[in-house]
PDB file of C-alpha atoms and ligand atoms in Angstrom:
ATOM      1  CA  MET A   1       0.000   0.000   0.000  1.00  0.00           C
ATOM      2  CA  LYS A   2       1.269   3.451  -0.948  1.00  0.00           C
ATOM      3  CA  LEU A   3      -0.030   6.855   0.110  1.00  0.00           C
ATOM      4  CA  LYS A   4      -0.742   9.655  -2.397  1.00  0.00           C
ATOM      5  CA  LYS A   5       1.369  12.537  -1.061  1.00  0.00           C
ATOM      6  CA  ALA A   6       5.136  12.603  -1.676  1.00  0.00           C
ATOM      7  CA  ASN A   7       5.949  13.249   1.995  1.00  0.00           C
ATOM      8  CA  ALA A   8       3.280  10.961   3.426  1.00  0.00           C
ATOM      9  CA  GLU A   9       4.562   8.172   5.660  1.00  0.00           C
ATOM     10  CA  ILE A  10       3.481   4.863   7.119  1.00  0.00           C
ATOM     11  CA  PHE A  11       5.243   4.059  10.376  1.00  0.00           C
ATOM     12  CA  ILE A  12       5.085   0.526  11.738  1.00  0.00           C
ATOM     13  CA  PRO A  13       6.506   0.264  15.256  1.00  0.00           C
ATOM     14  CA  ASP A  14       7.189  -3.486  15.101  1.00  0.00           C
ATOM     15  CA  ASN A  15       8.565  -3.388  11.518  1.00  0.00           C
ATOM     16  CA  LYS A  16       6.003  -5.830  10.093  1.00  0.00           C
ATOM     17  CA  PRO A  17       5.539  -5.590   6.293  1.00  0.00           C
ATOM     18  CA  VAL A  18       3.138  -2.696   5.479  1.00  0.00           C
ATOM     19  CA  ASP A  19       0.207  -4.715   4.120  1.00  0.00           C
ATOM     20  CA  GLU A  20       0.337  -7.237   6.943  1.00  0.00           C
ATOM     21  CA  ALA A  21       0.608  -4.458   9.533  1.00  0.00           C
ATOM     22  CA  ILE A  22      -2.451  -2.623   8.209  1.00  0.00           C
ATOM     23  CA  GLU A  23      -4.596  -5.680   7.576  1.00  0.00           C
ATOM     24  CA  ARG A  24      -4.400  -6.711  11.259  1.00  0.00           C
ATOM     25  CA  THR A  25      -6.183  -3.459  12.281  1.00  0.00           C
ATOM     26  CA  THR A  26      -9.350  -3.852  14.366  1.00  0.00           C
ATOM     27  CA  HIS A  27      -9.599  -0.308  15.752  1.00  0.00           C
ATOM     28  CA  LEU A  28      -8.816   2.720  13.552  1.00  0.00           C
ATOM     29  CA  ALA A  29      -8.717   6.410  14.422  1.00  0.00           C
ATOM     30  CA  ILE A  30      -8.756   9.233  11.883  1.00  0.00           C
ATOM     31  CA  SER A  31      -7.821  12.711  13.090  1.00  0.00           C
ATOM     32  CA  ALA A  32      -7.021  16.097  11.627  1.00  0.00           C
ATOM     33  CA  HIS A  33      -3.726  16.597  13.487  1.00  0.00           C
ATOM     34  CA  GLN A  34      -0.908  14.827  15.293  1.00  0.00           C
ATOM     35  CA  ASP A  35      -1.895  14.385  18.985  1.00  0.00           C
ATOM     36  CA  ASP A  36      -5.693  14.487  18.391  1.00  0.00           C
ATOM     37  CA  ILE A  37      -5.818  10.702  18.314  1.00  0.00           C
ATOM     38  CA  GLU A  38      -4.131  10.295  21.686  1.00  0.00           C
ATOM     39  CA  ILE A  39      -6.595  12.848  23.132  1.00  0.00           C
ATOM     40  CA  MET A  40      -9.829  11.492  21.616  1.00  0.00           C
ATOM     41  CA  ALA A  41      -9.348   7.815  20.695  1.00  0.00           C
ATOM     42  CA  HIS A  42      -7.669   6.434  23.787  1.00  0.00           C
ATOM     43  CA  ASP A  43     -10.399   3.802  24.077  1.00  0.00           C
ATOM     44  CA  GLY A  44      -9.167   2.148  20.882  1.00  0.00           C
ATOM     45  CA  ILE A  45      -5.504   2.369  21.928  1.00  0.00           C
ATOM     46  CA  LEU A  46      -6.321   0.807  25.305  1.00  0.00           C
ATOM     47  CA  GLN A  47      -8.481  -1.981  23.847  1.00  0.00           C
ATOM     48  CA  CYS A  48      -5.529  -3.103  21.720  1.00  0.00           C
ATOM     49  CA  PHE A  49      -2.657  -2.382  24.122  1.00  0.00           C
ATOM     50  CA  GLY A  50      -0.616  -5.468  25.005  1.00  0.00           C
ATOM     51  CA  ARG A  51      -2.750  -7.794  22.849  1.00  0.00           C
ATOM     52  CA  ASP A  52      -2.025  -9.687  19.693  1.00  0.00           C
ATOM     53  CA  ASP A  53      -5.638 -10.262  18.618  1.00  0.00           C
ATOM     54  CA  LYS A  54      -6.603  -6.557  18.445  1.00  0.00           C
ATOM     55  CA  TRP A  55      -4.616  -3.821  16.707  1.00  0.00           C
ATOM     56  CA  PHE A  56      -4.918  -0.035  16.662  1.00  0.00           C
ATOM     57  CA  THR A  57      -4.029   2.105  13.635  1.00  0.00           C
ATOM     58  CA  ALA A  58      -3.755   5.904  13.655  1.00  0.00           C
ATOM     59  CA  VAL A  59      -4.441   7.977  10.538  1.00  0.00           C
ATOM     60  CA  VAL A  60      -3.475  11.672  10.677  1.00  0.00           C
ATOM     61  CA  VAL A  61      -4.824  13.625   7.735  1.00  0.00           C
ATOM     62  CA  THR A  62      -2.951  16.960   7.846  1.00  0.00           C
ATOM     63  CA  ASN A  63       0.743  17.784   7.862  1.00  0.00           C
ATOM     64  CA  GLY A  64       0.606  19.809  11.094  1.00  0.00           C
ATOM     65  CA  ALA A  65       1.972  23.012   9.531  1.00  0.00           C
ATOM     66  CA  GLY A  66       1.026  26.347  11.073  1.00  0.00           C
ATOM     67  CA  SER A  67       0.815  25.155  14.676  1.00  0.00           C
ATOM     68  CA  PRO A  68       1.834  27.577  17.472  1.00  0.00           C
ATOM     69  CA  ARG A  69       5.464  27.278  18.663  1.00  0.00           C
ATOM     70  CA  ASP A  70       7.529  28.484  21.593  1.00  0.00           C
ATOM     71  CA  ASP A  71      10.629  27.705  23.691  1.00  0.00           C
ATOM     72  CA  ILE A  72      13.095  25.427  21.821  1.00  0.00           C
ATOM     73  CA  TYR A  73      10.710  25.425  18.833  1.00  0.00           C
ATOM     74  CA  ALA A  74      10.283  29.237  18.653  1.00  0.00           C
ATOM     75  CA  ASN A  75      12.475  29.654  15.573  1.00  0.00           C
ATOM     76  CA  PHE A  76      11.284  26.519  13.775  1.00  0.00           C
ATOM     77  CA  THR A  77       9.973  26.997  10.240  1.00  0.00           C
ATOM     78  CA  ASP A  78       6.682  25.394   9.167  1.00  0.00           C
ATOM     79  CA  GLU A  79       8.775  22.687   7.508  1.00  0.00           C
ATOM     80  CA  ASP A  80      10.691  22.001  10.754  1.00  0.00           C
ATOM     81  CA  MET A  81       7.401  21.812  12.656  1.00  0.00           C
ATOM     82  CA  GLN A  82       5.976  19.279  10.215  1.00  0.00           C
ATOM     83  CA  LYS A  83       9.051  17.098  10.754  1.00  0.00           C
ATOM     84  CA  ILE A  84       8.949  17.309  14.546  1.00  0.00           C
ATOM     85  CA  ARG A  85       5.195  16.628  14.666  1.00  0.00           C
ATOM     86  CA  LYS A  86       5.616  13.524  12.509  1.00  0.00           C
ATOM     87  CA  LEU A  87       8.374  12.316  14.809  1.00  0.00           C
ATOM     88  CA  GLU A  88       6.169  12.906  17.858  1.00  0.00           C
ATOM     89  CA  GLN A  89       3.327  10.906  16.271  1.00  0.00           C
ATOM     90  CA  LYS A  90       5.758   8.041  15.700  1.00  0.00           C
ATOM     91  CA  LYS A  91       6.877   8.203  19.350  1.00  0.00           C
ATOM     92  CA  ALA A  92       3.224   7.883  20.408  1.00  0.00           C
ATOM     93  CA  ALA A  93       2.713   4.958  18.017  1.00  0.00           C
ATOM     94  CA  PHE A  94       5.660   3.186  19.627  1.00  0.00           C
ATOM     95  CA  VAL A  95       4.542   3.844  23.212  1.00  0.00           C
ATOM     96  CA  GLY A  96       0.948   2.846  22.410  1.00  0.00           C
ATOM     97  CA  GLU A  97       1.991  -0.294  20.475  1.00  0.00           C
ATOM     98  CA  TYR A  98       0.021   0.717  17.375  1.00  0.00           C
ATOM     99  CA  ALA A  99      -0.257  -1.558  14.341  1.00  0.00           C
ATOM    100  CA  ALA A 100       0.647   1.473  12.207  1.00  0.00           C
ATOM    101  CA  ALA A 101       0.609   5.264  12.096  1.00  0.00           C
ATOM    102  CA  MET A 102      -0.293   6.748   8.714  1.00  0.00           C
ATOM    103  CA  LEU A 103       0.661  10.373   8.156  1.00  0.00           C
ATOM    104  CA  LEU A 104      -1.212  11.510   5.045  1.00  0.00           C
ATOM    105  CA  ASP A 105       0.400  14.993   4.820  1.00  0.00           C
ATOM    106  CA  TYR A 106      -2.502  17.060   3.402  1.00  0.00           C
ATOM    107  CA  THR A 107      -2.659  20.799   4.042  1.00  0.00           C
ATOM    108  CA  SER A 108      -5.512  22.057   6.229  1.00  0.00           C
ATOM    109  CA  SER A 109      -6.999  23.897   3.247  1.00  0.00           C
ATOM    110  CA  GLU A 110      -7.065  20.685   1.195  1.00  0.00           C
ATOM    111  CA  VAL A 111      -9.006  18.960   3.970  1.00  0.00           C
ATOM    112  CA  LYS A 112     -11.386  21.914   4.350  1.00  0.00           C
ATOM    113  CA  ASP A 113     -12.088  22.032   0.591  1.00  0.00           C
ATOM    114  CA  LYS A 114     -15.301  20.058   0.110  1.00  0.00           C
ATOM    115  CA  ASN A 115     -14.509  19.618  -3.591  1.00  0.00           C
ATOM    116  CA  ASN A 116     -11.137  17.980  -2.943  1.00  0.00           C
ATOM    117  CA  LYS A 117     -11.629  14.316  -3.804  1.00  0.00           C
ATOM    118  CA  ASP A 118      -8.132  13.093  -2.841  1.00  0.00           C
ATOM    119  CA  VAL A 119      -8.698  13.003   0.921  1.00  0.00           C
ATOM    120  CA  VAL A 120     -11.945  11.034   0.578  1.00  0.00           C
ATOM    121  CA  GLU A 121     -10.438   8.633  -1.971  1.00  0.00           C
ATOM    122  CA  GLU A 122      -7.383   8.005   0.194  1.00  0.00           C
ATOM    123  CA  LEU A 123      -9.526   7.380   3.281  1.00  0.00           C
ATOM    124  CA  LYS A 124     -11.607   4.905   1.266  1.00  0.00           C
ATOM    125  CA  THR A 125      -8.452   3.016   0.244  1.00  0.00           C
ATOM    126  CA  ILE A 126      -7.180   2.903   3.839  1.00  0.00           C
ATOM    127  CA  ILE A 127     -10.502   1.809   5.383  1.00  0.00           C
ATOM    128  CA  SER A 128     -11.106  -0.914   2.810  1.00  0.00           C
ATOM    129  CA  LYS A 129      -7.565  -2.209   3.346  1.00  0.00           C
ATOM    130  CA  ALA A 130      -7.661  -2.082   7.160  1.00  0.00           C
ATOM    131  CA  LYS A 131     -11.331  -3.173   7.475  1.00  0.00           C
ATOM    132  CA  PRO A 132     -11.569  -2.025  11.112  1.00  0.00           C
ATOM    133  CA  LYS A 133     -14.527  -2.981  13.284  1.00  0.00           C
ATOM    134  CA  VAL A 134     -14.494   0.428  14.960  1.00  0.00           C
ATOM    135  CA  ILE A 135     -13.505   3.895  13.716  1.00  0.00           C
ATOM    136  CA  TYR A 136     -12.963   6.860  16.037  1.00  0.00           C
ATOM    137  CA  THR A 137     -12.884  10.391  14.637  1.00  0.00           C
ATOM    138  CA  HIS A 138     -13.810  13.967  15.592  1.00  0.00           C
ATOM    139  CA  ASN A 139     -17.356  14.761  16.698  1.00  0.00           C
ATOM    140  CA  LEU A 140     -19.631  16.877  14.508  1.00  0.00           C
ATOM    141  CA  ALA A 141     -20.006  19.584  17.180  1.00  0.00           C
ATOM    142  CA  ASP A 142     -16.242  20.193  17.545  1.00  0.00           C
ATOM    143  CA  LYS A 143     -15.297  23.873  17.270  1.00  0.00           C
ATOM    144  CA  HIS A 144     -12.105  23.449  15.182  1.00  0.00           C
ATOM    145  CA  ASP A 145     -12.804  23.894  11.453  1.00  0.00           C
ATOM    146  CA  THR A 146     -10.259  21.262  10.358  1.00  0.00           C
ATOM    147  CA  HIS A 147     -11.717  18.747  12.818  1.00  0.00           C
ATOM    148  CA  VAL A 148     -15.246  19.274  11.478  1.00  0.00           C
ATOM    149  CA  SER A 149     -13.973  18.986   7.899  1.00  0.00           C
ATOM    150  CA  THR A 150     -12.165  15.763   8.784  1.00  0.00           C
ATOM    151  CA  VAL A 151     -15.231  14.037  10.248  1.00  0.00           C
ATOM    152  CA  LEU A 152     -17.270  15.105   7.189  1.00  0.00           C
ATOM    153  CA  ARG A 153     -14.631  13.580   4.868  1.00  0.00           C
ATOM    154  CA  VAL A 154     -14.599  10.384   6.986  1.00  0.00           C
ATOM    155  CA  ILE A 155     -18.395   9.998   6.803  1.00  0.00           C
ATOM    156  CA  LYS A 156     -18.354  10.620   3.040  1.00  0.00           C
ATOM    157  CA  ALA A 157     -15.578   8.057   2.533  1.00  0.00           C
ATOM    158  CA  ILE A 158     -17.378   5.349   4.543  1.00  0.00           C
ATOM    159  CA  ARG A 159     -20.701   6.064   2.825  1.00  0.00           C
ATOM    160  CA  GLU A 160     -19.064   5.533  -0.568  1.00  0.00           C
ATOM    161  CA  LEU A 161     -17.715   2.107   0.427  1.00  0.00           C
ATOM    162  CA  PRO A 162     -19.667  -1.116  -0.111  1.00  0.00           C
ATOM    163  CA  LYS A 163     -21.458  -2.202   3.093  1.00  0.00           C
ATOM    164  CA  GLU A 164     -19.066  -5.083   3.730  1.00  0.00           C
ATOM    165  CA  ASP A 165     -16.113  -2.655   3.913  1.00  0.00           C
ATOM    166  CA  ARG A 166     -17.793  -0.294   6.402  1.00  0.00           C
ATOM    167  CA  PRO A 167     -16.965  -0.483  10.131  1.00  0.00           C
ATOM    168  CA  GLU A 168     -19.544  -1.740  12.610  1.00  0.00           C
ATOM    169  CA  LYS A 169     -19.223   1.447  14.654  1.00  0.00           C
ATOM    170  CA  LEU A 170     -18.257   5.074  14.035  1.00  0.00           C
ATOM    171  CA  TYR A 171     -17.657   7.314  17.049  1.00  0.00           C
ATOM    172  CA  GLY A 172     -17.166  11.095  17.124  1.00  0.00           C
ATOM    173  CA  CYS A 173     -14.954  11.946  20.102  1.00  0.00           C
ATOM    174  CA  GLU A 174     -13.883  14.917  22.238  1.00  0.00           C
ATOM    175  CA  VAL A 175     -11.015  17.277  21.441  1.00  0.00           C
ATOM    176  CA  TRP A 176     -11.990  20.925  20.895  1.00  0.00           C
ATOM    177  CA  ARG A 177     -15.299  20.667  22.737  1.00  0.00           C
ATOM    178  CA  ASN A 178     -16.415  18.316  25.467  1.00  0.00           C
ATOM    179  CA  LEU A 179     -19.462  16.105  25.015  1.00  0.00           C
ATOM    180  CA  ASP A 180     -20.649  16.274  28.617  1.00  0.00           C
ATOM    181  CA  TRP A 181     -23.729  18.201  27.394  1.00  0.00           C
ATOM    182  CA  VAL A 182     -25.092  15.271  25.339  1.00  0.00           C
ATOM    183  CA  ASN A 183     -28.069  13.722  27.178  1.00  0.00           C
ATOM    184  CA  ASP A 184     -26.906  10.783  29.305  1.00  0.00           C
ATOM    185  CA  GLU A 185     -29.096   8.154  27.639  1.00  0.00           C
ATOM    186  CA  GLU A 186     -27.534   8.788  24.222  1.00  0.00           C
ATOM    187  CA  LYS A 187     -23.975   9.543  25.294  1.00  0.00           C
ATOM    188  CA  VAL A 188     -21.313   6.925  24.532  1.00  0.00           C
ATOM    189  CA  SER A 189     -18.978   6.493  27.541  1.00  0.00           C
ATOM    190  CA  PHE A 190     -15.622   4.792  27.243  1.00  0.00           C
ATOM    191  CA  ASP A 191     -14.034   3.664  30.498  1.00  0.00           C
ATOM    192  CA  VAL A 192     -10.325   4.403  30.004  1.00  0.00           C
ATOM    193  CA  SER A 193      -9.254   3.981  33.639  1.00  0.00           C
ATOM    194  CA  ALA A 194      -6.632   1.285  32.976  1.00  0.00           C
ATOM    195  CA  HIS A 195      -2.921   2.071  32.432  1.00  0.00           C
ATOM    196  CA  PRO A 196      -3.096   5.784  33.470  1.00  0.00           C
ATOM    197  CA  ASN A 197       0.686   6.034  32.950  1.00  0.00           C
ATOM    198  CA  ILE A 198       0.322   5.136  29.253  1.00  0.00           C
ATOM    199  CA  ALA A 199      -2.596   7.558  28.862  1.00  0.00           C
ATOM    200  CA  SER A 200      -0.481  10.392  30.159  1.00  0.00           C
ATOM    201  CA  ALA A 201       2.689   9.408  28.278  1.00  0.00           C
ATOM    202  CA  LEU A 202       0.798   9.275  24.976  1.00  0.00           C
ATOM    203  CA  VAL A 203      -0.127  12.959  25.226  1.00  0.00           C
ATOM    204  CA  GLU A 204       3.144  14.020  26.881  1.00  0.00           C
ATOM    205  CA  VAL A 205       5.314  12.931  23.927  1.00  0.00           C
ATOM    206  CA  PHE A 206       3.889  15.779  21.799  1.00  0.00           C
ATOM    207  CA  ASP A 207       6.367  18.216  23.315  1.00  0.00           C
ATOM    208  CA  SER A 208       6.194  20.765  20.473  1.00  0.00           C
ATOM    209  CA  GLN A 209       2.481  21.301  21.182  1.00  0.00           C
ATOM    210  CA  ILE A 210       2.902  21.566  24.933  1.00  0.00           C
ATOM    211  CA  CYS A 211       6.172  23.441  25.350  1.00  0.00           C
ATOM    212  CA  GLY A 212       5.476  26.968  26.579  1.00  0.00           C
ATOM    213  CA  CYS A 213       1.952  26.907  25.172  1.00  0.00           C
ATOM    214  CA  LYS A 214      -0.602  24.458  26.450  1.00  0.00           C
ATOM    215  CA  ILE A 215      -0.491  21.691  29.037  1.00  0.00           C
ATOM    216  CA  TYR A 216      -2.519  19.220  26.997  1.00  0.00           C
ATOM    217  CA  TYR A 217      -1.707  16.166  29.073  1.00  0.00           C
ATOM    218  CA  LEU A 218      -3.105  17.640  32.296  1.00  0.00           C
ATOM    219  CA  ALA A 219      -6.144  19.024  30.458  1.00  0.00           C
ATOM    220  CA  THR A 220      -6.844  15.728  28.703  1.00  0.00           C
ATOM    221  CA  ILE A 221      -6.395  13.525  31.768  1.00  0.00           C
ATOM    222  CA  GLY A 222      -8.329  16.108  33.817  1.00  0.00           C
ATOM    223  CA  ARG A 223     -11.263  16.092  31.394  1.00  0.00           C
ATOM    224  CA  ARG A 224     -11.468  12.299  31.599  1.00  0.00           C
ATOM    225  CA  ARG A 225     -11.307  12.452  35.395  1.00  0.00           C
ATOM    226  CA  ALA A 226     -14.009  15.142  35.483  1.00  0.00           C
ATOM    227  CA  ASN A 227     -16.208  13.115  33.136  1.00  0.00           C
ATOM    228  CA  ALA A 228     -15.957  10.139  35.507  1.00  0.00           C
ATOM    229  CA  THR A 229     -16.656  12.144  38.662  1.00  0.00           C
ATOM    230  CA  TYR A 230     -19.495  14.239  37.214  1.00  0.00           C
ATOM    231  CA  ALA A 231     -21.117  11.343  35.344  1.00  0.00           C
ATOM    232  CA  ALA A 232     -23.680  10.760  38.086  1.00  0.00           C
ATOM    233  CA  SER A 233     -24.503  12.792  41.183  1.00  0.00           C
ATOM    234  CA  HIS A 234     -25.542   9.746  43.222  1.00  0.00           C
ATOM    235  CA  GLY A 235     -23.392   6.714  43.904  1.00  0.00           C
ATOM    236  CA  VAL A 236     -19.665   6.141  43.852  1.00  0.00           C
ATOM    237  CA  ASP A 237     -17.457   6.386  40.762  1.00  0.00           C
ATOM    238  CA  GLU A 238     -16.971   3.048  39.057  1.00  0.00           C
ATOM    239  CA  ALA A 239     -14.481   4.505  36.572  1.00  0.00           C
ATOM    240  CA  THR A 240     -11.755   7.036  37.306  1.00  0.00           C
ATOM    241  CA  SER A 241     -11.440   8.125  33.683  1.00  0.00           C
ATOM    242  CA  LEU A 242     -14.145   8.456  31.016  1.00  0.00           C
ATOM    243  CA  ILE A 243     -14.099   9.653  27.415  1.00  0.00           C
ATOM    244  CA  TYR A 244     -17.409  10.665  25.848  1.00  0.00           C
ATOM    245  CA  ALA A 245     -18.389  10.197  22.233  1.00  0.00           C
ATOM    246  CA  MET A 246     -21.298  10.779  19.894  1.00  0.00           C
ATOM    247  CA  ASP A 247     -22.461   7.625  18.122  1.00  0.00           C
ATOM    248  CA  LEU A 248     -22.207   8.439  14.408  1.00  0.00           C
ATOM    249  CA  THR A 249     -22.980   4.866  13.285  1.00  0.00           C
ATOM    250  CA  PRO A 250     -26.527   5.678  12.037  1.00  0.00           C
ATOM    251  CA  LEU A 251     -24.938   8.073   9.496  1.00  0.00           C
ATOM    252  CA  ILE A 252     -22.940   5.251   7.877  1.00  0.00           C
ATOM    253  CA  GLU A 253     -25.772   2.728   8.012  1.00  0.00           C
ATOM    254  CA  ASP A 254     -28.272   5.084   6.366  1.00  0.00           C
ATOM    255  CA  THR A 255     -26.495   7.144   3.702  1.00  0.00           C
ATOM    256  CA  GLN A 256     -29.615   9.303   3.216  1.00  0.00           C
ATOM    257  CA  LEU A 257     -29.602  10.520   6.824  1.00  0.00           C
ATOM    258  CA  ASP A 258     -28.923  14.280   6.843  1.00  0.00           C
ATOM    259  CA  ILE A 259     -25.682  14.967   8.740  1.00  0.00           C
ATOM    260  CA  LYS A 260     -26.639  18.436   9.962  1.00  0.00           C
ATOM    261  CA  GLU A 261     -30.089  17.299  11.119  1.00  0.00           C
ATOM    262  CA  TYR A 262     -28.466  14.369  12.908  1.00  0.00           C
ATOM    263  CA  VAL A 263     -26.144  16.512  15.035  1.00  0.00           C
ATOM    264  CA  LEU A 264     -28.772  19.208  15.606  1.00  0.00           C
ATOM    265  CA  GLY A 265     -30.971  16.391  16.967  1.00  0.00           C
ATOM    266  CA  PHE A 266     -28.518  15.927  19.875  1.00  0.00           C
ATOM    267  CA  ILE A 267     -28.550  19.685  20.545  1.00  0.00           C
ATOM    268  CA  ASN A 268     -32.362  19.930  20.382  1.00  0.00           C
ATOM    269  CA  ARG A 269     -32.818  16.992  22.760  1.00  0.00           C
ATOM    270  CA  PHE A 270     -30.360  18.665  25.162  1.00  0.00           C
ATOM    271  CA  ALA A 271     -32.363  21.912  24.900  1.00  0.00           C
ATOM    272  CA  ASN A 272     -35.568  19.983  25.661  1.00  0.00           C
ATOM    273  CA  ASP A 273     -33.961  18.378  28.719  1.00  0.00           C
ATOM    274  CA  VAL A 274     -32.953  21.800  30.103  1.00  0.00           C
ATOM    275  CA  SER A 275     -36.360  23.239  29.294  1.00  0.00           C
ATOM    276  CA  GLN A 276     -38.288  20.373  30.938  1.00  0.00           C
ATOM    277  CA  LYS A 277     -36.297  20.647  34.177  1.00  0.00           C
ATOM    278  CA  LEU A 278     -37.009  24.358  34.369  1.00  0.00           C
ATOM    279  CA  ASP A 279     -40.726  23.740  33.843  1.00  0.00           C
ATOM    280  CA  LYS A 280     -40.786  20.986  36.464  1.00  0.00           C
ATOM    281  CA  PHE A 281     -39.357  22.864  39.446  1.00  0.00           C
TER     282      PHE A 281
HETATM  283 ZN1  LIG B 301      -6.444  18.895  16.096  1.00  0.00          ZN
END
């Protein structure tokens, strides 16, 4: 298997041949940027960690150019930043024992261009090769434009595949907006309490994103901890760390389902919940 872009890369931590490495995938995550996957798709990483019957593959769509930089990275050019961010993604793939990390190297504007067919075609090739049971990606209510574009490209790619090549589940996860607001009965909760050291290390390796700017590892681990504690007001916490997701599976089972109406449905049901409580008391 070969990727379209000249500087795209497939990194395989255990040096298996490329096809074999990708075909063993059971859990796949597709993100806009390096480090998004470790923030949002830790459930998939954890399900496959230390096992030889389940394998996690990371697909990063953009090249990571244009990210903020400080400290030892302050004078880095966009080209230097792309190199360091690729290296950091490979470090995470090694620590997390991924089957493969695929760095597709598109620009943000290519991903945001709804007429660009390359991203969708490449995602189709990857998904039909990997045939994962589960795909994690961004949620449709994320506030980052490239994240929203990425999930739209992912849904389009899966919808264009024959049914037998589609995953059983598609989850939209938290990065640039929490999903705590989704009504409890329709929220997907992933218990990611195990191996807290790995969870932290996986976000900590992205030094160029953290250094002098943002403490992503504390924020990410803190959000999961807060999700677990604030999940229910009565009773004791069963999990110490929870990630929330929006179930996007209906959108890949029914290709006629309107994407905007689908996500607005979650928001409207949340509005009704707030409204009903106010009427009740
Ligand atoms: Zn991102």
